[in-house]
Tab-separated table of C-alpha atoms in Angstrom:
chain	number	residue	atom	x	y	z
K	298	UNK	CA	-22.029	-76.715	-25.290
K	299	UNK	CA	-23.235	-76.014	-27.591
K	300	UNK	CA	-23.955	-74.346	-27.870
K	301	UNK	CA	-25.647	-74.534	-27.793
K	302	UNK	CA	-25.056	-74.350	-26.575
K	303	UNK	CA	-24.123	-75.374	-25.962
K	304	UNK	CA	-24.447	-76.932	-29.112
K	305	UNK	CA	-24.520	-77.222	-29.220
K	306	UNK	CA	-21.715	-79.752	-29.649
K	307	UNK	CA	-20.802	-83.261	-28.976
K	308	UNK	CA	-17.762	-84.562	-30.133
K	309	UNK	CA	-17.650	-86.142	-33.431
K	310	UNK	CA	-18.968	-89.882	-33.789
K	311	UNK	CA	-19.898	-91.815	-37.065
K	312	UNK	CA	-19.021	-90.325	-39.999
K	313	UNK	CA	-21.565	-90.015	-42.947
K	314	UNK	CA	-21.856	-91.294	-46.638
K	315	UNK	CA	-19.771	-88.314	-47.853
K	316	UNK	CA	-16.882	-89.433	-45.496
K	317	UNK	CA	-16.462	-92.695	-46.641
K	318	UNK	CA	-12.585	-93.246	-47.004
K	319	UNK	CA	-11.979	-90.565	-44.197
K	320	UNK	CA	-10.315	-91.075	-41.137
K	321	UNK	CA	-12.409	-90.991	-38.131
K	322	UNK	CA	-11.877	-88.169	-35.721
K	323	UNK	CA	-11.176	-89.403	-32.377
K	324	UNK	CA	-14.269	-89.290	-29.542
K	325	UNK	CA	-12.527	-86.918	-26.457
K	326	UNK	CA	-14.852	-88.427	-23.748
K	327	UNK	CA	-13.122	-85.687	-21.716
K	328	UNK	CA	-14.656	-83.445	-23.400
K	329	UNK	CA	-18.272	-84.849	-23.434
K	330	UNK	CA	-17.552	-84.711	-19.236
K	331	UNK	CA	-16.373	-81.360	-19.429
K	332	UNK	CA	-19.225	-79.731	-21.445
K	333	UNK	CA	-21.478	-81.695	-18.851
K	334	UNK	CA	-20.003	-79.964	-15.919
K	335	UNK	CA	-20.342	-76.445	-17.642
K	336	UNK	CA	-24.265	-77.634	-18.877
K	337	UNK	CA	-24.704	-78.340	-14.363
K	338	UNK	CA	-22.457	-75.022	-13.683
K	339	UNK	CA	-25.444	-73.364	-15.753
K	340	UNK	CA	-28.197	-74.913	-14.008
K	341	UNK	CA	-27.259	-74.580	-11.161
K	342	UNK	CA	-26.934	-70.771	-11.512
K	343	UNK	CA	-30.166	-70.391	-12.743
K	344	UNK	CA	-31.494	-72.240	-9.908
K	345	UNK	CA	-29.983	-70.520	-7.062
K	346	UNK	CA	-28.291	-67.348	-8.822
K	347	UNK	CA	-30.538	-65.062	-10.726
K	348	UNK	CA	-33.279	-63.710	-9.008
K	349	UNK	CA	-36.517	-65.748	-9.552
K	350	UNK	CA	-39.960	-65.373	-8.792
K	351	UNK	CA	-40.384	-69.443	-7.924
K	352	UNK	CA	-38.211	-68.260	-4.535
K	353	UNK	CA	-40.321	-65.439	-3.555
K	354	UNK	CA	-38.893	-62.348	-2.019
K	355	UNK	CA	-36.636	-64.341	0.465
K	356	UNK	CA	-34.721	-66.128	-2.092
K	357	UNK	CA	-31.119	-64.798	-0.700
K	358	UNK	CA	-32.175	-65.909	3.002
K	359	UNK	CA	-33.862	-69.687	1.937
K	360	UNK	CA	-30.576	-70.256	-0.011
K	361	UNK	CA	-28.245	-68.964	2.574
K	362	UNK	CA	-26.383	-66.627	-0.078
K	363	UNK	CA	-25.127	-69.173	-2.136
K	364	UNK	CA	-25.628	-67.033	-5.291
K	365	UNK	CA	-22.902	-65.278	-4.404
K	366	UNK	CA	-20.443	-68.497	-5.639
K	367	UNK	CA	-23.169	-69.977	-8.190
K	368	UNK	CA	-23.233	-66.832	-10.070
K	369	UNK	CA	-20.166	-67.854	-11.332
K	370	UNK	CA	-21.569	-70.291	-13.250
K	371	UNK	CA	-22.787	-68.073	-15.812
K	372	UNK	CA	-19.659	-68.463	-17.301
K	373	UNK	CA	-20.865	-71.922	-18.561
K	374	UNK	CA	-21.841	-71.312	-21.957
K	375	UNK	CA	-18.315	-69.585	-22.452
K	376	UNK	CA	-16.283	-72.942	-21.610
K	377	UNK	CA	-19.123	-73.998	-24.234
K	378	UNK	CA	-17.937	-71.663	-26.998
K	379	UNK	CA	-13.959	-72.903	-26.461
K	380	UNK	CA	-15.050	-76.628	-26.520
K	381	UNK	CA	-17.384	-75.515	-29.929
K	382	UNK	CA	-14.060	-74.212	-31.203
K	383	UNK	CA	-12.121	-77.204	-30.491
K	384	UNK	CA	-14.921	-79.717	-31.685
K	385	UNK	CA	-16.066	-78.118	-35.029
K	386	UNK	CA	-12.918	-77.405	-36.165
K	387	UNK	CA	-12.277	-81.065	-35.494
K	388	UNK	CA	-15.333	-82.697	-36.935
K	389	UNK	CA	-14.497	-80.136	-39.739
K	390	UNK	CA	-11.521	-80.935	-40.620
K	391	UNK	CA	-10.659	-83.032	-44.339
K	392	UNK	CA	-14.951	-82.682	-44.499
K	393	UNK	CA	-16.499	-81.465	-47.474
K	394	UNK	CA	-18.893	-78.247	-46.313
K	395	UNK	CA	-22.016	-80.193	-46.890
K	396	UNK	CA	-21.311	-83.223	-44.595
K	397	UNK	CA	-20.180	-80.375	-41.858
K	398	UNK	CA	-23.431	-78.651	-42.270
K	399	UNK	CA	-25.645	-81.460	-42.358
K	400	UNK	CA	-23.825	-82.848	-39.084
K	401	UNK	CA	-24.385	-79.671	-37.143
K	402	UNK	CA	-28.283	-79.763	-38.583
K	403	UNK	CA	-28.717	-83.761	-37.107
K	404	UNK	CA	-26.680	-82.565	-34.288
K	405	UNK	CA	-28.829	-79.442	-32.977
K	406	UNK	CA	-32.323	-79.311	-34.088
K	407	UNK	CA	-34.135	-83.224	-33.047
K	408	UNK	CA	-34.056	-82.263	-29.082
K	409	UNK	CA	-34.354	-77.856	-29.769
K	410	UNK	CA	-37.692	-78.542	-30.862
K	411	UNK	CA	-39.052	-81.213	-29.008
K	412	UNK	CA	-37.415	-78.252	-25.643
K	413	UNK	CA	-39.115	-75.615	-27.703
K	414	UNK	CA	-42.500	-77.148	-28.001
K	415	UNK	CA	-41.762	-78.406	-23.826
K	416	UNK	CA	-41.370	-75.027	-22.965
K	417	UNK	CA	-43.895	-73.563	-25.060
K	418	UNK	CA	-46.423	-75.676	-23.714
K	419	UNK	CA	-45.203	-75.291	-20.103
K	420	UNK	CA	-45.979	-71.415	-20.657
K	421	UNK	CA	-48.743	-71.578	-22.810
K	422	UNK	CA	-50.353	-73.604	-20.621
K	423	UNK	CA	-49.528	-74.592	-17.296
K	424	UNK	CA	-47.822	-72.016	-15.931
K	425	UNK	CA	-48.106	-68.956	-17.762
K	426	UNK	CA	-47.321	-66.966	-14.964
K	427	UNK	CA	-43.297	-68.076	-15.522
K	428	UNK	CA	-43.148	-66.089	-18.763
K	429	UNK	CA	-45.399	-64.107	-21.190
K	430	UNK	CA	-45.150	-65.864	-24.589
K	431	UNK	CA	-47.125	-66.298	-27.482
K	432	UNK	CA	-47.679	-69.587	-29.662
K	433	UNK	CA	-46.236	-67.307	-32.689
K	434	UNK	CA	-43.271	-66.829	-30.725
K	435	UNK	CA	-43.104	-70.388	-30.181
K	436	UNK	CA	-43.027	-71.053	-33.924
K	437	UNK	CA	-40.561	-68.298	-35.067
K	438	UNK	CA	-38.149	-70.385	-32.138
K	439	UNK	CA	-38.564	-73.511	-33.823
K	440	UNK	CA	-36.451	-72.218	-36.456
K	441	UNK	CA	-33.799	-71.299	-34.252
K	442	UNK	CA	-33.390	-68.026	-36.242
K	443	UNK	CA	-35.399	-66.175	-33.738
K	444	UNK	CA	-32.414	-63.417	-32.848
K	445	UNK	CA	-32.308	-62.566	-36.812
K	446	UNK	CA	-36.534	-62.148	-37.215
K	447	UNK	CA	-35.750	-60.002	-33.894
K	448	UNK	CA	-38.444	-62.772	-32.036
K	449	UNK	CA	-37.925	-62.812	-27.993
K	450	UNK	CA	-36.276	-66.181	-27.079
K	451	UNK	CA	-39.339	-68.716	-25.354
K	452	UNK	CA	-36.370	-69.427	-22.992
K	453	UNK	CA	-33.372	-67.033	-22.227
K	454	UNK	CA	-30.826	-70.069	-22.953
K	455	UNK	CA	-31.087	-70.217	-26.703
K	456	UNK	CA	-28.851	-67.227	-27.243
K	457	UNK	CA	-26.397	-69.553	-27.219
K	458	UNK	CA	-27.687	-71.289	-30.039
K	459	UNK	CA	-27.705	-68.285	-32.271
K	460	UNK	CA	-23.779	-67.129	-31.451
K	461	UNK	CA	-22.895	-71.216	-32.586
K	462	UNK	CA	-24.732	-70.553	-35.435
K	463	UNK	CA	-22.757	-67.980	-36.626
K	464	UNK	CA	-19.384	-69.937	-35.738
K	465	UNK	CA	-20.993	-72.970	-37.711
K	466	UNK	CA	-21.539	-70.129	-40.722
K	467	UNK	CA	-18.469	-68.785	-40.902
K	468	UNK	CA	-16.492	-72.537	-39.818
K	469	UNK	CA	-18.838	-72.871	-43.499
K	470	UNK	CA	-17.197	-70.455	-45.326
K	471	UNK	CA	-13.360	-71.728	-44.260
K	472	UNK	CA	-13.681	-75.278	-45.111
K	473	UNK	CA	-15.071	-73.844	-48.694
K	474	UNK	CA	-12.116	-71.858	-49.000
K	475	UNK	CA	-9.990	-75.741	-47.940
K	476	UNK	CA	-9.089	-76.018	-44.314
K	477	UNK	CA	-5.186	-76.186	-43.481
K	478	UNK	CA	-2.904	-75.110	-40.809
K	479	UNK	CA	-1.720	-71.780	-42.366
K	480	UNK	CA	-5.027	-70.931	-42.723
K	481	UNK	CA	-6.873	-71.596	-39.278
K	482	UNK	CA	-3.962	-69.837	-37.770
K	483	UNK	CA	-4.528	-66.944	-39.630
K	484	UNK	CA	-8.109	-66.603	-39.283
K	485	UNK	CA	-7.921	-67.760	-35.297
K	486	UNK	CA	-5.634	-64.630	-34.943
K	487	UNK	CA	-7.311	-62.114	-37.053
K	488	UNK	CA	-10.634	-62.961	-37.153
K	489	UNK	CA	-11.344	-61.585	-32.818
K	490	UNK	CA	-10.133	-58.613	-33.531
K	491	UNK	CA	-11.538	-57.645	-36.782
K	492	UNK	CA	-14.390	-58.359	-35.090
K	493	UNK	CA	-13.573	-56.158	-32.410
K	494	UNK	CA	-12.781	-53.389	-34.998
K	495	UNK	CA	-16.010	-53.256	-37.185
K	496	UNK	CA	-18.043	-53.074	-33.381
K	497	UNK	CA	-15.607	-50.393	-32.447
K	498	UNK	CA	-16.392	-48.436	-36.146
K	499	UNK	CA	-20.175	-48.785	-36.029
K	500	UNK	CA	-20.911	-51.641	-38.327
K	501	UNK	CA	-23.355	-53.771	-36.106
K	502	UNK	CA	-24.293	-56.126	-38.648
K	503	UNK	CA	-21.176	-57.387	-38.987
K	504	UNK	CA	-20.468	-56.948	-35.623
K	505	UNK	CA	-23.086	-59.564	-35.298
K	506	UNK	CA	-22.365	-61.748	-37.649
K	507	UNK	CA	-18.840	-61.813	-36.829
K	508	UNK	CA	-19.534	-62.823	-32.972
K	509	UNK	CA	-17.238	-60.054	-32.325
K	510	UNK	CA	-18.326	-60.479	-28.246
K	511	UNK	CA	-17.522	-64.384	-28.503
K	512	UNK	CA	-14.977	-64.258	-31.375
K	513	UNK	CA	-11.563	-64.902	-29.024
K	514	UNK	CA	-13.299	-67.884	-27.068
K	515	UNK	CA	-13.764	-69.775	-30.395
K	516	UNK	CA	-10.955	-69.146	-31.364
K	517	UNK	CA	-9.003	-69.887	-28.557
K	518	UNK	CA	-11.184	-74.221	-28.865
K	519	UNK	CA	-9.451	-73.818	-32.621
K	520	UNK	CA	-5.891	-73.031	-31.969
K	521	UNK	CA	-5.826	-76.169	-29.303
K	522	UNK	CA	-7.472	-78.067	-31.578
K	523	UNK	CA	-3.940	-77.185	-33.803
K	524	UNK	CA	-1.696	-78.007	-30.282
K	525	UNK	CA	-3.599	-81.313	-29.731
K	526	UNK	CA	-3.751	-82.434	-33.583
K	527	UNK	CA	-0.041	-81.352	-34.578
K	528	UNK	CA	1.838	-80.955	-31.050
K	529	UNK	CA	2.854	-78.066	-29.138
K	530	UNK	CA	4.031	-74.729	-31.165
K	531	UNK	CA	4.664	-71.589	-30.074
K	532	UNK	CA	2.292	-69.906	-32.628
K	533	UNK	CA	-0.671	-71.530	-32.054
K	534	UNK	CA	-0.099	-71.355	-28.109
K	535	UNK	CA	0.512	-67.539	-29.089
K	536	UNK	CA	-2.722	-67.549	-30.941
K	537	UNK	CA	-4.646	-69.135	-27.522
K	538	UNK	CA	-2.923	-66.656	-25.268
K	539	UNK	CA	-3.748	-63.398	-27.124
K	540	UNK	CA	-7.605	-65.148	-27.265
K	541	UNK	CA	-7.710	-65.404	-24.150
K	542	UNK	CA	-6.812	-62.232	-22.737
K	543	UNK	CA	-8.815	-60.587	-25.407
K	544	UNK	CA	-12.112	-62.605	-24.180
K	545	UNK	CA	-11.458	-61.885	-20.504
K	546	UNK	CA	-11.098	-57.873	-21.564
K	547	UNK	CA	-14.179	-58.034	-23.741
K	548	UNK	CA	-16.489	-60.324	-21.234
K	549	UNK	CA	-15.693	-59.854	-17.404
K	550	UNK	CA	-16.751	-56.072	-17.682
K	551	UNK	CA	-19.898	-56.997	-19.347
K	552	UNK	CA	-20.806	-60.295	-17.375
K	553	UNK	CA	-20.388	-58.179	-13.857
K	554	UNK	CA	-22.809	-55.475	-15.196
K	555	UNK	CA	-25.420	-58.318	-16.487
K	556	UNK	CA	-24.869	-60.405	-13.082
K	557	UNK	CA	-25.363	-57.057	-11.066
K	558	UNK	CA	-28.887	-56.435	-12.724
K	559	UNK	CA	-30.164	-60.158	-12.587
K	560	UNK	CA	-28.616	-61.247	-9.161
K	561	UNK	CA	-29.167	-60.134	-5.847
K	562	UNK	CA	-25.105	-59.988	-6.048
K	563	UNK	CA	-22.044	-58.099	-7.614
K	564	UNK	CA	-19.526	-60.408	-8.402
K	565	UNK	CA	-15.773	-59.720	-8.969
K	566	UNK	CA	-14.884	-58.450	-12.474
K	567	UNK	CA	-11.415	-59.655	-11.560
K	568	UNK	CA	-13.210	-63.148	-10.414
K	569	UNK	CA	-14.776	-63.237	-13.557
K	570	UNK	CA	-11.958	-62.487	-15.625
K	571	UNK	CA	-10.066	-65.400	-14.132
K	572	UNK	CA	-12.869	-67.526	-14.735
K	573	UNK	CA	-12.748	-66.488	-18.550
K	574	UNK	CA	-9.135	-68.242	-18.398
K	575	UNK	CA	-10.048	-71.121	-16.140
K	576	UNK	CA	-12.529	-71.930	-19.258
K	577	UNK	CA	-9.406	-72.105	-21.939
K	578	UNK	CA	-7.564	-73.812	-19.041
K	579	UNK	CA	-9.753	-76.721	-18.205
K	580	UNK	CA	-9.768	-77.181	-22.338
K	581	UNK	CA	-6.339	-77.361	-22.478
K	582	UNK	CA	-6.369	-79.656	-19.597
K	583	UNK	CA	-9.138	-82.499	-20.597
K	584	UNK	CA	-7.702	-82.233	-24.581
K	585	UNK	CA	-4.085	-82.013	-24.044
K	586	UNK	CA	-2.585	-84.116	-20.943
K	587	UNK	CA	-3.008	-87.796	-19.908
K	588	UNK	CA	-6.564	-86.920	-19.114
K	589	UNK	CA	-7.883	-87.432	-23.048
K	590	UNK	CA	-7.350	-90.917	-22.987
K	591	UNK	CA	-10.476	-91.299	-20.146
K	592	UNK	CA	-12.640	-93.519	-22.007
K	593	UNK	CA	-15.283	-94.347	-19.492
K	594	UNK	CA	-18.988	-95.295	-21.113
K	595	UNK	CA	-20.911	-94.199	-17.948
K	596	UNK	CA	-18.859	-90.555	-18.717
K	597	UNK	CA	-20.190	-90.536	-22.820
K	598	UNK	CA	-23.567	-91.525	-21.549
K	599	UNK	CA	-23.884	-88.477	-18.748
K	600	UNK	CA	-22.203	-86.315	-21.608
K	601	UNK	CA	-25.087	-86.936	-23.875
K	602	UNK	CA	-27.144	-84.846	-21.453
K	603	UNK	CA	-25.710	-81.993	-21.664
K	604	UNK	CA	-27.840	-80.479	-24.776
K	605	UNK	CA	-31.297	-81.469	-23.602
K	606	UNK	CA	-30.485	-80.539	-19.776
K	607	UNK	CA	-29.446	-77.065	-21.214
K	608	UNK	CA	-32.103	-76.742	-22.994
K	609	UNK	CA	-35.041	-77.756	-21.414
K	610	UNK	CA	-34.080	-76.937	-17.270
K	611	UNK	CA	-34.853	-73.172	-16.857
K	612	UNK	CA	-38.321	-73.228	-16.686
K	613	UNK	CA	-39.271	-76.601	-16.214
K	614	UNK	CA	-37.019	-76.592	-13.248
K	615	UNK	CA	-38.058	-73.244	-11.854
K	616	UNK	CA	-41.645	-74.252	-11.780
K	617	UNK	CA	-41.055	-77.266	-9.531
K	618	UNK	CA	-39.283	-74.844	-7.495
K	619	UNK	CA	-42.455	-72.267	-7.732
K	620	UNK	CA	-44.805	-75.625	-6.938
K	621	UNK	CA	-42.684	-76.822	-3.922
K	622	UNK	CA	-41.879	-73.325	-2.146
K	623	UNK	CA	-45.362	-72.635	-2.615
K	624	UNK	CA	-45.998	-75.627	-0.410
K	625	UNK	CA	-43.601	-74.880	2.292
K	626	UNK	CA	-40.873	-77.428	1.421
K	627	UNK	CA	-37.291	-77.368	2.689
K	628	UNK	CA	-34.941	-75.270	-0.145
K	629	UNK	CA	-32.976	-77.923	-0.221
K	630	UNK	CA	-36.094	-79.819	-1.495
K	631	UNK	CA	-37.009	-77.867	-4.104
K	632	UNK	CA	-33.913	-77.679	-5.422
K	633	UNK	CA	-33.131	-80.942	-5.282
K	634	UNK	CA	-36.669	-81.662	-7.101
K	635	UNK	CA	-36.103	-78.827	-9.596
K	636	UNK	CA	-32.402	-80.418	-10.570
K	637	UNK	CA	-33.960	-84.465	-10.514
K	638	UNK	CA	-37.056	-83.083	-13.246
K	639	UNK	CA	-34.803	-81.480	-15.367
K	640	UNK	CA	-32.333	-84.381	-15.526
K	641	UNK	CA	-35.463	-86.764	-16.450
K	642	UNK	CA	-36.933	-84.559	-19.127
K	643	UNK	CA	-33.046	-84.410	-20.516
K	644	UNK	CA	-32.665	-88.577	-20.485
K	645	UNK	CA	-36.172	-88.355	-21.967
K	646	UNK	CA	-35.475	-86.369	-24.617
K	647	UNK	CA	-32.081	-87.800	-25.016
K	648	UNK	CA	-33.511	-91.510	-25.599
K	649	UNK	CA	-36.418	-91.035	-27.298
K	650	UNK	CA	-35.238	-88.108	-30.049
K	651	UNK	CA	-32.012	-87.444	-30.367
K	652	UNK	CA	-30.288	-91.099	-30.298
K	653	UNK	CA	-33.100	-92.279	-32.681
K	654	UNK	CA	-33.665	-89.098	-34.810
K	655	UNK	CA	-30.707	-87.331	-35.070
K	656	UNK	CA	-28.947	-89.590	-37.154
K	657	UNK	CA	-32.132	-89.839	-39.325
K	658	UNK	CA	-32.290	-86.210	-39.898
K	659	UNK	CA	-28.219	-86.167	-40.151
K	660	UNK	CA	-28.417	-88.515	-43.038
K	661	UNK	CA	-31.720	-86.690	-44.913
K	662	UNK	CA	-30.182	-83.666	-44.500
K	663	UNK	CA	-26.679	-84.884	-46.224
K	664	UNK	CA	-28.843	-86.934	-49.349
K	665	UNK	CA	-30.656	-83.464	-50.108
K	666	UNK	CA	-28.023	-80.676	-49.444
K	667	UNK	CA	-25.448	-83.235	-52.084
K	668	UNK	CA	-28.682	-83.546	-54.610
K	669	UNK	CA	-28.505	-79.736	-53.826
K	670	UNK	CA	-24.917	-79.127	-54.866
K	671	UNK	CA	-24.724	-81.210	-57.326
K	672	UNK	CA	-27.530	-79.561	-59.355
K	673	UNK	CA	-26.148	-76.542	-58.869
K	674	UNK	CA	-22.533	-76.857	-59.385
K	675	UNK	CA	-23.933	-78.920	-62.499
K	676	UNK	CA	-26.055	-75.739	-63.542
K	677	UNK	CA	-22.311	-73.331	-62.680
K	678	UNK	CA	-19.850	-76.073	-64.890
K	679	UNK	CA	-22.614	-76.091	-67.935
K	680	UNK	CA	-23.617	-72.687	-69.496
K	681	UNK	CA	-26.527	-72.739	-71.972
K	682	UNK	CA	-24.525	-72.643	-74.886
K	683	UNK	CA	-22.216	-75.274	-73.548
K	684	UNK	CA	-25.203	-77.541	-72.754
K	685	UNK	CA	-26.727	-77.199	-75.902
K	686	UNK	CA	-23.412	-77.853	-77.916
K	687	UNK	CA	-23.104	-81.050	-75.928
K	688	UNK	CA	-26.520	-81.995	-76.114
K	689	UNK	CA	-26.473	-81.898	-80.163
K	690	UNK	CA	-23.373	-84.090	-79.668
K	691	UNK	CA	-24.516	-86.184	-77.201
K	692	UNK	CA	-22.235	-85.730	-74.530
K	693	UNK	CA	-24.066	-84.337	-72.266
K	694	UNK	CA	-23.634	-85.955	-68.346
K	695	UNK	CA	-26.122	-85.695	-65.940
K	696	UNK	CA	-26.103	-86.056	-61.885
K	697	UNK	CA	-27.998	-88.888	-61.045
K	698	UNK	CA	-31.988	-87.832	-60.908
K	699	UNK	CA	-31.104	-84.959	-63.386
K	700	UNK	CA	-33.106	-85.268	-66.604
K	701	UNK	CA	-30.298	-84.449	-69.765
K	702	UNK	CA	-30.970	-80.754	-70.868
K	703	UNK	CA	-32.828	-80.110	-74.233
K	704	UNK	CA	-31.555	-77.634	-76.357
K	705	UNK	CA	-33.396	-74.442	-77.836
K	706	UNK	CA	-34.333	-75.625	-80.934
K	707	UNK	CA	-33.051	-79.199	-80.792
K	708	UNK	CA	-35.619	-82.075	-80.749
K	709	UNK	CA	-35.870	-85.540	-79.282
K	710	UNK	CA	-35.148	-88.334	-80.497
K	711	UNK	CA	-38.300	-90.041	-79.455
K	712	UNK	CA	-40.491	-86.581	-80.833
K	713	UNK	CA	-41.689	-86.771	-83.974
K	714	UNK	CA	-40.696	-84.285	-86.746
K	715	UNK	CA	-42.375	-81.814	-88.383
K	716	UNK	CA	-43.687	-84.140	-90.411
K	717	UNK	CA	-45.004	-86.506	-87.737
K	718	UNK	CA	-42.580	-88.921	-88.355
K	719	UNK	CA	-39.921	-90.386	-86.108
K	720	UNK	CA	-36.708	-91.163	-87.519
């Protein structure tokens, strides 16, 4: 997830300073397994699947055709977007909007730029000859706003990143407005296709900001989220039934065209439709039978792979590949090289940033995004005339850190007066 994307991502854990009181949303270790298996699906495509210079020119014959099934696995990153659904609106809910946004901020950024800088370095550097970039490119990535400066991705996989981004904007914007029931129904059922309607009228900006490609898959994760919090209804099952129809209309057109251009292959549109529904499926399955209540610590630990792996396999992978075919070594080899490198690099990055850091940056992120709000809201509730009524009467209440406001005109009581004196 997820992302990214699989963000991107994870399901929620400790809760932070401004969630003191709250109830702790449940871990779905199901879930962490699941978004591990689409994070491999992924991999795996990119290793075998699209066409890649590391294989040479006899890539279909050295792995015997199996792009034809792996190619599938591009539909990882959509099983992503329903578990993002599911798991914001989870870690969302009864959240005030800066503890959400400082959670998703801890949560994605620690291992993105360690990958960023890994992969920058990697083409930079060693193997340039896997992908032209530049070290400006590099640093417009680390911001992860890359697709909004219009700056190439230094690896293909971050697109991801940007579409959660926008979910994590707009999941913003609902839990300002207060998150209930009524409400995430309504917007799970009307946001996808008012999406769908400002693409079909011209307006790409909102288009884009709307995810109006994506839309139905997060909202799909949301309306289980309703079926597994508040048991089974027909509106929300309504609401994940018209989703998911609507995202296997909108994507298995589009996914055969893109698979058609960067495999060797042309997969079933009616293959890839079903697989569109197999990702709301398997959801439905992990979050909402006996199958939640897995609790197994080997399956959290594997599950906190799944970001780094995503992020930092393509091209790390693909130039063990490059190094080993180049050699003459078995396919079976390489591969098996390519998969054991990238797994490394992910526990790497896992241990040594994002279980130490993340937190860190989770916590920093929540004291100064509060100090934030609080200054401003302060600034909203207190107009000048108000603030200088209440500072002649001595009322006036500060946030913490916040010197008291002087009025125009007004002095201090420690400044002398005109005539030098103090009172």
């Amino acid at each position: 997830m997820t992302a990214a994307p699989p963000a991107p991502h994870g399901t929620p854990t400790t809760p932070g300073p401004a969630d003191a009181g709250r109830p702790r949303a449940p871990r779905l270790v199901s879930l962490d397994a699941l978004r591990l298996v689409a994070a491999v699906a992924v991999v795996v495509y990119h290793f075998t699947g699209r066409t890649a210079s590391s294989w040479g020119p006899e890539q279909t014959e050295l792995l015997r055709g199996a792009g034809a099934w792996t190619s599938y696995g591009s539909l990882g990153p959509e099983l992503f977007f329903v578990i993002s659904g599911f798991v914001i609106l989870m870690t969302a809910w009864d959240r005030t909007t800066v503890s959400v946004v400082a959670s998703r901020i801890g949560r994605l950024y620690p291992s993105y730029w360690v990958a960023v800088l890994l992969t920058g370095a990697l083409l930079l550097w060693v193997w340039p000859d896997g992908k032209d970039v530049t070290a400006g490119q590099v640093a417009v990535n680390l911001t992860m706003l890359q697709s909004a400066f219009g700056v190439p991705h230094v690896d293909g996989v971050y697109w991801t990143l940007w579409t959660e981004l926008r979910f994590y904007l707009l999941i913003g914007v609902l839990v300002l407005v207060g998150v209930t029931r009524r409400r995430v129904l309504a917007f799970a059922l009307l946001w996808p296709p008012a999406a769908l309607l400002a693409e079909k009228l011209g307006s790409a900006e909102l288009a884009e900001l709307l995810i109006s490609h994506y839309a139905p898959l997060f909202a799909a994760g949301m309306a289980l989220y309703l079926v597994y919090r508040d048991g089974h209804a027909l509106v929300p099952w309504f609401v994940v039934g018209a989703n998911t129809a609507l995202a296997a209309y909108l994507i298995a057109p589009s996914r055969t065209a893109v698979l058609s251009r960067v495999t060797e292959y042309v997969p079933s549109t009616a293959g890839l439709a079903v697989g569109v529904v197999v990702c709301v499926a398997l959801v439905a399955l992990v979050a909402l039978t006996p199958l939640a209540r897995i609790d197994r610590p080997w399956l959290a630990t594997a599950g906190a792979l799944t970001y780094p792996l995503y992020l930092v396999h393509q091209y790390w992978g693909l130039y063990v590949v490059d190094l080993l075919v180049d050699r003459d070594a078995p396919a079976w080899a390489a591969l098996g090289a390519a998969l054991l490198v990238s797994l490394l690099l992910a526990w790497a990055v896992q241990r040594l940033v994002e279980a130490p850091y993340a937190p860190r940056l989770r916590r920093g992120s929540e004291r100064c995004l509060t100090s934030l709000r609080d200054r401003l809201l302060f600034r909203l509730n207190h107009g000048p005339r108000a603030l200088e009524t209440a500072e002649q009467l001595n009322i006036v209440d500060t946030p913490a850190g916040l010197p008291a406001p002087v009025a125009h005109g007004s002095r201090r009581a420690d400044q002398p007066d005109g005539g030098g004196r103090t009172p």
